[in-house]
Coordinates of N, CA, C and O in Angstrom, one line a residue:
M42 N -9.6 -20.2 -3.0 CA -8.5 -18.8 -2.7 C -7.3 -19.2 -2.6 O -5.8 -18.7 -2.1
G43 N -6.8 -21.0 -1.6 CA -5.7 -21.3 -1.0 C -5.4 -20.2 0.2 O -6.0 -19.9 0.5
N44 N -4.0 -20.7 0.7 CA -3.7 -20.5 2.6 C -3.1 -19.4 1.9 O -1.8 -19.5 2.5
H45 N -3.4 -18.0 1.5 CA -2.7 -16.9 1.7 C -2.6 -15.9 2.4 O -4.0 -15.9 2.2
S46 N -2.1 -14.8 2.2 CA -2.7 -13.3 2.9 C -2.3 -12.0 2.3 O -1.2 -12.0 1.6
E47 N -3.2 -11.4 2.0 CA -3.3 -10.0 0.7 C -2.1 -9.0 2.0 O -2.4 -8.7 2.7
T48 N -1.3 -9.0 1.3 CA -0.4 -7.9 2.0 C 0.3 -6.7 0.6 O -0.1 -7.0 -0.4
I49 N 0.9 -6.0 1.1 CA 3.0 -5.3 0.5 C 3.2 -5.3 1.0 O 3.8 -6.1 2.2
Q50 N 4.5 -5.3 0.6 CA 6.3 -5.9 0.8 C 6.8 -3.6 0.8 O 6.0 -3.9 -0.5
I51 N 6.9 -3.3 1.8 CA 7.5 -2.4 1.4 C 9.0 -2.4 1.2 O 10.1 -2.8 2.5
D52 N 9.6 -1.8 0.5 CA 10.9 -1.1 0.5 C 11.2 0.5 0.8 O 10.9 0.9 0.8
Y53 N 12.1 0.2 1.7 CA 12.3 1.8 2.6 C 13.5 2.4 3.1 O 14.5 1.1 3.5
D54 N 14.4 3.4 2.9 CA 15.4 4.0 3.3 C 15.2 4.0 4.9 O 14.0 5.4 5.3
S55 N 16.1 3.3 5.6 CA 15.7 3.7 6.7 C 16.4 5.2 7.8 O 16.1 5.5 8.3
R56 N 17.2 5.7 6.6 CA 17.3 6.9 6.8 C 16.1 8.2 6.5 O 16.0 9.8 7.0
I57 N 15.6 7.7 6.2 CA 13.9 8.7 6.0 C 12.9 8.5 6.4 O 12.7 9.5 7.3
I58 N 12.6 6.9 7.0 CA 12.2 6.6 7.6 C 12.5 5.5 8.1 O 13.0 4.9 7.7
S59 N 11.8 5.4 9.5 CA 12.1 4.3 10.6 C 11.4 3.1 10.5 O 10.4 3.2 9.9
Y60 N 11.4 1.9 11.1 CA 11.0 0.4 10.6 C 9.8 1.0 12.0 O 8.3 0.4 12.0
E61 N 9.9 1.7 13.4 CA 9.2 2.3 14.2 C 8.0 2.6 13.4 O 6.8 3.2 13.7
E62 N 8.6 3.9 12.5 CA 7.6 4.8 11.5 C 6.5 4.2 10.8 O 5.6 4.3 11.2
L63 N 7.1 3.5 10.1 CA 6.1 2.1 9.5 C 5.7 1.4 10.3 O 3.8 1.2 9.8
L64 N 5.7 1.0 11.7 CA 4.7 0.3 12.2 C 3.9 1.7 12.7 O 2.4 0.9 12.9
N65 N 3.9 2.3 13.7 CA 2.7 3.2 13.7 C 1.6 3.4 12.3 O 0.5 3.2 12.6
I66 N 2.3 3.9 11.2 CA 1.5 4.1 10.3 C 0.3 2.8 10.0 O -0.3 2.8 9.8
F67 N 0.9 1.4 9.6 CA 0.4 0.6 10.0 C -0.6 0.3 10.9 O -2.0 -0.3 10.7
F68 N -0.2 0.6 12.5 CA -1.5 -0.1 13.0 C -2.7 1.7 13.0 O -3.8 0.9 13.6
R69 N -2.4 2.7 12.7 CA -3.2 3.8 12.1 C -3.9 3.4 11.6 O -4.9 4.1 10.8
S70 N -3.8 2.8 10.1 CA -4.3 2.2 9.2 C -5.3 1.5 8.7 O -6.3 1.0 7.7
H71 N -5.4 0.9 9.7 CA -6.4 -0.3 9.9 C -7.1 -0.3 11.1 O -6.7 -0.2 12.4
T72 N -8.0 -1.4 11.8 CA -8.1 -2.0 12.1 C -8.0 -3.6 13.1 O -8.7 -4.9 13.0
P73 N -6.9 -3.4 13.4 CA -6.2 -4.8 14.5 C -7.3 -5.0 15.7 O -6.5 -6.8 15.8
Q74 N -7.9 -4.5 16.0 CA -8.8 -5.5 17.1 C -10.0 -6.8 16.8 O -10.4 -6.7 17.2
Y75 N -10.1 -6.6 14.9 CA -11.1 -7.0 14.8 C -10.3 -8.4 13.9 O -9.3 -8.4 13.3
K76 N -10.8 -9.4 14.9 CA -10.4 -10.8 13.7 C -10.9 -11.1 13.0 O -12.0 -10.9 12.6
S77 N -9.4 -11.0 11.8 CA -10.2 -11.3 10.5 C -10.9 -13.1 10.2 O -10.3 -14.1 11.3
P78 N -12.0 -13.3 10.0 CA -12.8 -14.6 9.6 C -11.8 -15.3 8.6 O -11.9 -16.8 8.4
S79 N -10.7 -14.9 8.1 CA -10.1 -15.7 6.7 C -8.8 -15.1 6.6 O -8.4 -14.0 6.9
R80 N -8.1 -16.1 6.2 CA -6.3 -15.9 6.6 C -5.9 -14.9 5.2 O -5.4 -13.8 5.5
Q81 N -6.6 -14.9 4.6 CA -6.8 -14.0 3.4 C -6.6 -12.5 3.1 O -5.9 -11.8 3.2
Y82 N -7.8 -12.0 4.9 CA -7.3 -10.8 5.2 C -7.0 -10.4 6.7 O -7.5 -9.3 6.7
M83 N -6.6 -11.5 7.0 CA -5.8 -11.5 8.2 C -4.8 -10.2 8.5 O -4.1 -9.0 7.3
S84 N -4.7 -9.3 9.7 CA -4.0 -8.6 10.4 C -2.3 -9.1 10.5 O -2.2 -10.1 11.2
I85 N -0.9 -8.9 9.4 CA -0.3 -9.8 9.5 C 1.2 -8.9 10.1 O 0.7 -7.1 8.6
I86 N 2.2 -8.5 10.4 CA 3.8 -8.3 9.7 C 4.0 -9.6 9.7 O 4.6 -10.3 10.6
F87 N 5.1 -9.7 8.8 CA 6.6 -9.9 8.8 C 7.7 -9.6 8.6 O 7.9 -9.0 7.9
Y88 N 8.9 -9.8 9.4 CA 9.8 -9.3 9.3 C 10.8 -10.2 9.4 O 10.7 -11.4 9.0
H89 N 11.7 -9.2 9.0 CA 13.3 -9.8 8.3 C 14.4 -10.4 9.6 O 15.4 -10.3 8.7
S90 N 13.7 -9.7 10.5 CA 15.0 -9.4 11.3 C 15.0 -10.0 12.3 O 13.7 -9.1 12.8
E91 N 15.7 -10.0 14.0 CA 15.5 -10.4 15.4 C 14.9 -8.6 15.7 O 13.8 -8.6 16.5
K92 N 15.5 -7.7 14.9 CA 15.3 -6.4 15.9 C 13.9 -5.9 15.1 O 13.3 -5.4 16.0
Q93 N 13.4 -6.1 13.6 CA 12.5 -6.1 13.4 C 11.0 -6.9 14.2 O 10.3 -6.2 14.3
K94 N 11.6 -8.0 14.5 CA 10.2 -9.5 14.9 C 10.4 -8.1 16.4 O 9.1 -7.6 16.9
R95 N 11.6 -7.7 17.6 CA 11.3 -6.9 18.8 C 10.2 -5.7 18.9 O 9.7 -5.3 18.9
S96 N 11.0 -5.2 17.7 CA 9.8 -3.4 17.5 C 8.4 -3.6 17.6 O 7.6 -3.7 18.0
A97 N 8.1 -5.3 16.3 CA 7.0 -5.4 15.8 C 5.8 -6.3 17.2 O 4.7 -5.2 17.3
Y98 N 6.5 -6.2 18.5 CA 6.3 -7.1 19.5 C 5.8 -5.9 20.2 O 4.4 -5.9 21.0
E99 N 6.8 -5.4 20.1 CA 6.8 -4.2 21.3 C 5.6 -3.7 20.8 O 4.7 -2.8 21.9
R100 N 5.7 -2.9 19.5 CA 4.2 -2.3 19.0 C 2.8 -2.1 19.2 O 1.6 -1.6 19.4
R101 N 2.9 -3.5 18.9 CA 1.8 -4.5 18.9 C 1.4 -4.6 21.1 O -0.2 -3.9 20.9
K102 N 2.5 -4.7 21.6 CA 1.8 -4.4 22.8 C 1.8 -3.3 23.8 O 0.6 -3.1 24.2
K103 N 2.2 -2.3 22.8 CA 1.6 -1.1 22.8 C 0.4 -0.7 22.9 O -0.4 -0.2 23.5
E104 N 0.3 -1.0 21.7 CA -1.2 -0.5 20.9 C -2.5 -1.7 21.5 O -3.4 -0.2 21.8
E105 N -2.2 -2.5 22.1 CA -3.4 -3.8 23.0 C -3.3 -2.5 24.6 O -4.4 -2.7 25.1
E106 N -1.8 -2.3 24.9 CA -2.1 -1.2 25.8 C -3.0 0.0 26.4 O -3.6 0.6 26.7
E107 N -2.3 1.0 24.6 CA -3.2 2.7 24.9 C -5.0 1.7 24.4 O -5.2 2.9 24.6
K108 N -5.4 0.7 24.0 CA -6.1 0.2 23.4 C -7.6 -0.5 24.2 O -8.6 -0.5 24.4
K109 N -6.3 -0.9 24.8 CA -7.2 -2.3 26.0 C -8.0 -3.2 25.5 O -9.2 -3.0 25.4
L110 N -7.6 -3.7 24.3 CA -8.6 -4.6 23.3 C -7.1 -5.2 23.2 O -6.1 -4.9 23.0
K111 N -7.7 -6.3 23.2 CA -6.8 -7.8 21.7 C -6.4 -7.5 21.0 O -7.5 -7.2 19.9
I112 N -5.1 -7.2 20.2 CA -4.6 -7.1 18.6 C -3.8 -8.2 18.2 O -3.8 -9.3 19.0
Y113 N -4.9 -9.1 16.9 CA -5.0 -9.9 16.6 C -3.8 -9.7 15.9 O -4.0 -10.7 14.3
T114 N -3.6 -8.8 15.3 CA -1.7 -8.5 14.4 C -1.5 -10.4 14.6 O -0.2 -10.0 15.5
E115 N -0.9 -10.9 13.7 CA 0.4 -11.5 13.9 C 1.5 -11.1 13.8 O 1.6 -10.7 12.5
I116 N 2.5 -11.7 14.1 CA 3.8 -11.4 13.7 C 4.8 -12.9 13.4 O 4.7 -13.7 14.3
I117 N 5.3 -13.0 12.3 CA 5.7 -14.3 11.4 C 6.7 -13.7 10.3 O 7.7 -12.7 10.2
P118 N 7.9 -14.5 10.4 CA 9.2 -14.7 9.8 C 8.5 -14.6 8.5 O 8.2 -14.8 8.1
F119 N 9.4 -13.5 7.9 CA 9.4 -13.2 6.1 C 9.5 -15.0 5.7 O 11.0 -15.0 5.3
T120 N 9.7 -15.3 4.7 CA 9.6 -16.5 4.0 C 9.7 -16.1 1.9 O 10.7 -16.1 1.6
K121 N 8.6 -15.4 2.0 CA 8.7 -15.6 0.5 C 7.1 -13.9 0.5 O 6.5 -14.4 1.2
F122 N 8.0 -13.5 -1.1 CA 6.8 -12.6 -1.3 C 6.0 -13.0 -2.5 O 6.8 -13.1 -3.4
Y123 N 5.0 -13.2 -2.6 CA 4.5 -13.7 -4.0 C 3.6 -12.1 -5.0 O 2.9 -11.7 -4.0
L124 N 3.6 -11.9 -5.8 CA 2.6 -10.7 -6.7 C 1.7 -11.6 -6.9 O 1.2 -12.2 -7.1
A125 N 0.9 -10.4 -6.4 CA -0.6 -10.9 -7.1 C -0.6 -10.4 -8.3 O 0.1 -10.3 -9.2
E126 N -1.9 -11.3 -9.1 CA -1.9 -11.4 -10.9 C -1.8 -10.0 -11.0 O -2.6 -9.2 -10.4
N127 N -1.8 -10.1 -12.3 CA -1.6 -8.6 -13.1 C -2.8 -7.7 -13.1 O -3.1 -6.9 -12.8
Y128 N -4.3 -8.2 -13.3 CA -5.2 -7.9 -12.9 C -5.3 -7.3 -11.8 O -6.2 -6.2 -12.0
H129 N -4.7 -7.8 -10.7 CA -4.7 -7.0 -9.1 C -4.3 -5.4 -9.3 O -4.3 -5.1 -8.3
Q130 N -3.1 -6.0 -10.4 CA -2.1 -4.3 -10.0 C -2.5 -2.9 -10.6 O -3.2 -3.0 -11.6
K131 N -2.0 -2.3 -9.6 CA -2.7 -0.8 -9.7 C -4.2 -0.5 -10.5 O -4.5 -0.5 -12.0
Y132 N -5.1 -2.0 -10.1 CA -6.6 -2.5 -10.6 C -7.8 -1.0 -11.0 O -7.4 -1.1 -11.9
Y133 N -7.5 0.1 -9.9 CA -8.3 1.5 -11.0 C -7.7 1.7 -11.8 O -8.2 2.2 -13.2
L134 N -6.2 1.8 -11.6 CA -5.7 2.7 -13.0 C -6.0 1.7 -14.5 O -6.3 2.4 -15.3
Q135 N -5.9 0.6 -14.2 CA -6.1 -0.4 -15.2 C -7.7 -0.3 -15.8 O -8.0 -0.2 -17.1
L136 N -8.1 -0.2 -15.0 CA -9.8 0.5 -15.4 C -10.2 2.2 -16.0 O -10.8 2.0 -16.7
T137 N -8.9 3.0 -16.4 CA -9.3 4.3 -16.9 C -8.7 3.8 -18.2 O -6.5 4.3 -17.9
K138 N -8.7 3.4 -18.7 CA -8.1 2.7 -20.3 C -7.3 4.2 -21.1 O -6.1 4.0 -21.5
E139 N -7.5 5.5 -20.7 CA -7.0 6.7 -21.5 C -5.1 7.0 -21.0 O -4.8 6.9 -21.2
L140 N -5.6 6.6 -19.4 CA -4.4 7.5 -18.6 C -3.6 6.0 -19.0 O -2.4 5.3 -19.0
M141 N -4.4 4.3 -18.9 CA -3.3 3.2 -18.6 C -2.4 3.3 -20.2 O -1.2 2.8 -20.8
K142 N -3.1 4.0 -21.2 CA -2.3 4.2 -22.8 C -0.8 5.3 -22.4 O 0.0 4.6 -23.0
E143 N -1.6 6.2 -21.9 CA -0.2 6.9 -21.7 C 1.0 6.5 -20.4 O 2.2 6.0 -21.5
F144 N 0.6 5.5 -19.9 CA 1.4 4.6 -19.2 C 2.0 3.8 -19.6 O 3.5 3.1 -19.9
S145 N 1.2 3.2 -21.1 CA 2.0 1.9 -22.0 C 3.0 2.9 -23.1 O 3.5 1.5 -23.2
Y146 N 2.9 3.8 -22.8 CA 4.2 4.5 -23.4 C 5.4 4.7 -22.9 O 6.1 4.9 -23.4
V147 N 5.5 5.1 -21.8 CA 6.0 5.4 -20.8 C 7.3 4.2 -19.8 O 7.7 3.5 -20.5
Y148 N 6.3 3.0 -20.1 CA 7.1 0.9 -19.3 C 6.7 0.4 -20.6 O 6.3 0.1 -20.9
K149 N 7.7 -0.3 -21.1 CA 7.6 -0.7 -21.8 C 7.1 -2.3 -21.2 O 7.0 -3.0 -22.4
S150 N 7.5 -2.2 -20.2 CA 6.8 -4.1 -19.3 C 5.7 -4.0 -18.8 O 6.2 -2.7 -17.2
F151 N 5.3 -4.8 -18.4 CA 4.8 -4.5 -17.4 C 5.0 -4.3 -15.6 O 4.4 -4.2 -14.6
R152 N 6.0 -4.9 -15.5 CA 6.8 -5.4 -14.6 C 7.1 -3.9 -14.4 O 6.9 -3.6 -13.1
E153 N 7.8 -3.2 -15.2 CA 7.7 -1.5 -14.7 C 6.6 -0.7 -14.2 O 7.1 0.0 -13.5
F154 N 5.9 -1.2 -14.8 CA 4.4 -0.5 -14.5 C 4.3 -0.7 -13.4 O 3.5 0.5 -12.3
I155 N 4.3 -2.0 -12.7 CA 4.1 -2.6 -11.4 C 4.6 -2.0 -10.4 O 4.7 -1.2 -9.3
N156 N 6.4 -1.5 -10.8 CA 6.8 -1.0 -9.7 C 6.7 0.8 -9.7 O 7.8 1.0 -9.1
S157 N 5.8 1.3 -10.9 CA 6.2 2.6 -11.1 C 5.3 3.5 -9.6 O 4.3 2.9 -9.3
T158 N 6.2 4.2 -9.2 CA 5.4 5.0 -7.8 C 4.5 5.9 -8.8 O 3.7 6.1 -8.0
S159 N 4.9 6.8 -9.2 CA 3.9 7.7 -10.5 C 2.8 6.4 -10.5 O 1.6 7.1 -10.3
A160 N 2.4 4.9 -11.2 CA 1.2 4.5 -11.9 C 1.1 3.9 -10.0 O -0.7 4.7 -9.9
A161 N 1.5 4.4 -9.3 CA 0.8 4.0 -8.0 C 0.0 5.0 -7.5 O -0.3 5.1 -6.9
H162 N 0.6 6.4 -7.7 CA 0.2 7.5 -6.8 C -1.1 8.0 -7.8 O -2.6 8.3 -7.1
V163 N -1.3 8.2 -9.3 CA -2.1 8.0 -9.9 C -3.7 6.8 -9.7 O -4.8 7.2 -9.7
N164 N -2.5 5.6 -9.6 CA -4.2 4.9 -8.7 C -5.1 5.5 -7.7 O -5.9 5.1 -7.7
G165 N -3.8 5.8 -7.1 CA -4.4 6.0 -5.8 C -5.8 7.2 -5.8 O -6.7 8.0 -5.5
Y166 N -5.6 8.4 -6.8 CA -6.3 9.3 -6.6 C -7.3 9.0 -7.5 O -8.5 9.4 -7.4
I167 N -7.2 7.9 -8.6 CA -8.3 7.3 -9.3 C -9.3 6.6 -8.5 O -10.5 6.7 -8.1
K168 N -9.2 5.9 -7.5 CA -9.5 5.5 -6.3 C -10.4 6.6 -5.6 O -11.2 6.4 -4.3
G169 N -9.3 7.8 -5.2 CA -10.4 8.5 -4.1 C -9.3 9.1 -3.1 O -10.2 9.8 -2.2
Y170 N -8.6 8.4 -3.0 CA -6.9 9.3 -2.1 C -6.7 10.2 -2.8 O -5.8 10.0 -4.1
G171 N -6.1 11.6 -2.4 CA -5.4 12.4 -2.3 C -6.1 13.9 -2.7 O -7.9 13.6 -2.9
T172 N -5.8 14.8 -2.3 CA -6.8 15.9 -2.7 C -6.3 16.8 -4.4 O -5.6 16.5 -4.6
I173 N -7.0 17.7 -5.1 CA -6.9 18.6 -5.8 C -5.8 19.3 -5.5 O -4.4 19.4 -6.0
E174 N -5.7 19.6 -4.0 CA -4.1 20.9 -4.1 C -3.1 19.8 -4.0 O -2.3 20.4 -4.5
R175 N -2.8 19.4 -3.8 CA -2.2 18.1 -3.6 C -2.0 17.5 -5.2 O -0.3 17.4 -5.9
L176 N -2.2 16.8 -6.1 CA -2.2 16.9 -7.3 C -1.8 18.1 -7.6 O -0.9 18.0 -8.9
S177 N -2.1 18.9 -7.5 CA -1.4 20.1 -8.1 C -0.2 20.3 -8.2 O 0.1 20.8 -8.6
R178 N 0.7 20.0 -6.6 CA 1.9 19.4 -6.4 C 2.1 19.1 -7.0 O 3.4 19.2 -7.7
E179 N 2.0 17.4 -7.4 CA 2.9 16.4 -8.1 C 2.7 16.2 -9.0 O 3.0 15.2 -9.9
K180 N 1.1 16.9 -10.2 CA 1.2 16.4 -11.4 C 2.4 16.7 -12.5 O 2.3 16.0 -13.5
D181 N 2.9 17.1 -12.4 CA 4.2 17.4 -13.3 C 5.4 16.2 -12.8 O 6.0 16.1 -14.1
D182 N 4.7 16.0 -12.1 CA 5.7 14.1 -11.7 C 5.2 12.8 -11.8 O 5.9 12.0 -11.7
L183 N 4.1 13.3 -12.4 CA 3.6 11.9 -12.9 C 4.1 11.3 -13.7 O 3.1 10.0 -14.3
G184 N 4.4 12.2 -14.7 CA 4.7 11.7 -16.2 C 3.5 11.4 -17.1 O 3.2 10.4 -18.0
L185 N 2.7 12.2 -16.9 CA 1.6 12.6 -17.9 C 1.5 13.5 -18.7 O 1.8 14.7 -19.3
S186 N 0.8 13.5 -19.7 CA 0.8 14.1 -20.5 C -0.4 15.6 -20.2 O -1.3 15.1 -19.5
E187 N -0.5 16.2 -21.1 CA -1.5 17.3 -20.5 C -2.5 17.3 -20.5 O -3.9 16.8 -19.7
D188 N -3.1 16.1 -21.5 CA -4.3 15.3 -21.8 C -4.7 14.3 -20.8 O -5.6 15.0 -19.7
G189 N -3.8 13.6 -19.7 CA -3.5 12.9 -19.3 C -4.0 13.4 -17.6 O -4.6 13.3 -16.7
I190 N -3.4 14.3 -17.2 CA -3.5 15.6 -16.0 C -5.2 16.1 -16.7 O -5.2 15.5 -14.7
N191 N -5.0 16.3 -16.9 CA -7.0 17.0 -16.7 C -7.6 15.7 -17.1 O -9.0 16.5 -15.8
R192 N -7.6 14.8 -17.7 CA -8.2 14.4 -17.0 C -7.8 13.4 -15.5 O -9.3 13.3 -14.6
L193 N -7.0 13.4 -15.6 CA -7.0 12.6 -13.4 C -7.4 13.7 -13.0 O -8.3 13.7 -11.8
L194 N -7.7 15.0 -12.9 CA -7.9 16.4 -12.4 C -9.8 16.2 -11.8 O -10.3 16.6 -11.5
D195 N -9.8 15.6 -13.3 CA -11.5 15.3 -13.1 C -12.0 14.6 -12.9 O -12.5 14.4 -12.0
I196 N -11.6 13.8 -12.8 CA -11.9 11.9 -11.8 C -12.1 13.1 -10.2 O -12.7 12.6 -9.6
V197 N -10.8 13.6 -9.8 CA -10.0 13.6 -8.4 C -11.5 14.8 -8.2 O -11.7 15.1 -7.5
K198 N -11.8 15.7 -9.1 CA -12.7 16.8 -8.8 C -14.0 15.8 -8.6 O -15.0 16.5 -7.9
G199 N -14.5 15.0 -9.2 CA -16.0 14.1 -8.3 C -15.1 13.5 -7.6 O -17.0 13.4 -7.5
H200 N -14.5 13.0 -7.2 CA -14.1 12.6 -5.9 C -14.5 13.9 -4.6 O -15.2 13.8 -3.2
G201 N -14.6 15.5 -5.0 CA -15.2 16.0 -4.2 C -14.0 16.6 -3.1 O -14.5 16.8 -2.2
R202 N -13.0 16.5 -3.5 CA -12.1 16.5 -2.8 C -11.1 17.5 -3.4 O -9.8 17.6 -3.7

């Protein structure tokens, strides 16, 4: 596997969400008190500035104080981000051929597909994240045909949400 960690890179608008709010989401979304047996799945924050570095260390310390546990999240400077191989991108969506076919009409390149927030949302729904209510509210913004929306609704209903 090499010496890498699986991670995501988030581009955000600080007028909409702060770095501190993103740190709160990060710590709520996983179990950083467990030390990963491998570098591949370690808990890690990459910072881009001294301000982000300070915020990350402060948030990790607060997490340790609140949980009264050692937090194993590493905090290191960002150097470079590497995209995962294509077969990892929007993995569950790629397994759903009829929806992939629709996205192939919308996005002329695989890079456009990878960067698509619509594809990310659909991938999440296919995996089981999201509810029928939420999908009903945003279905018209996903860029799918009526058949595509109905297929996605069937998938989400199958999850019982």
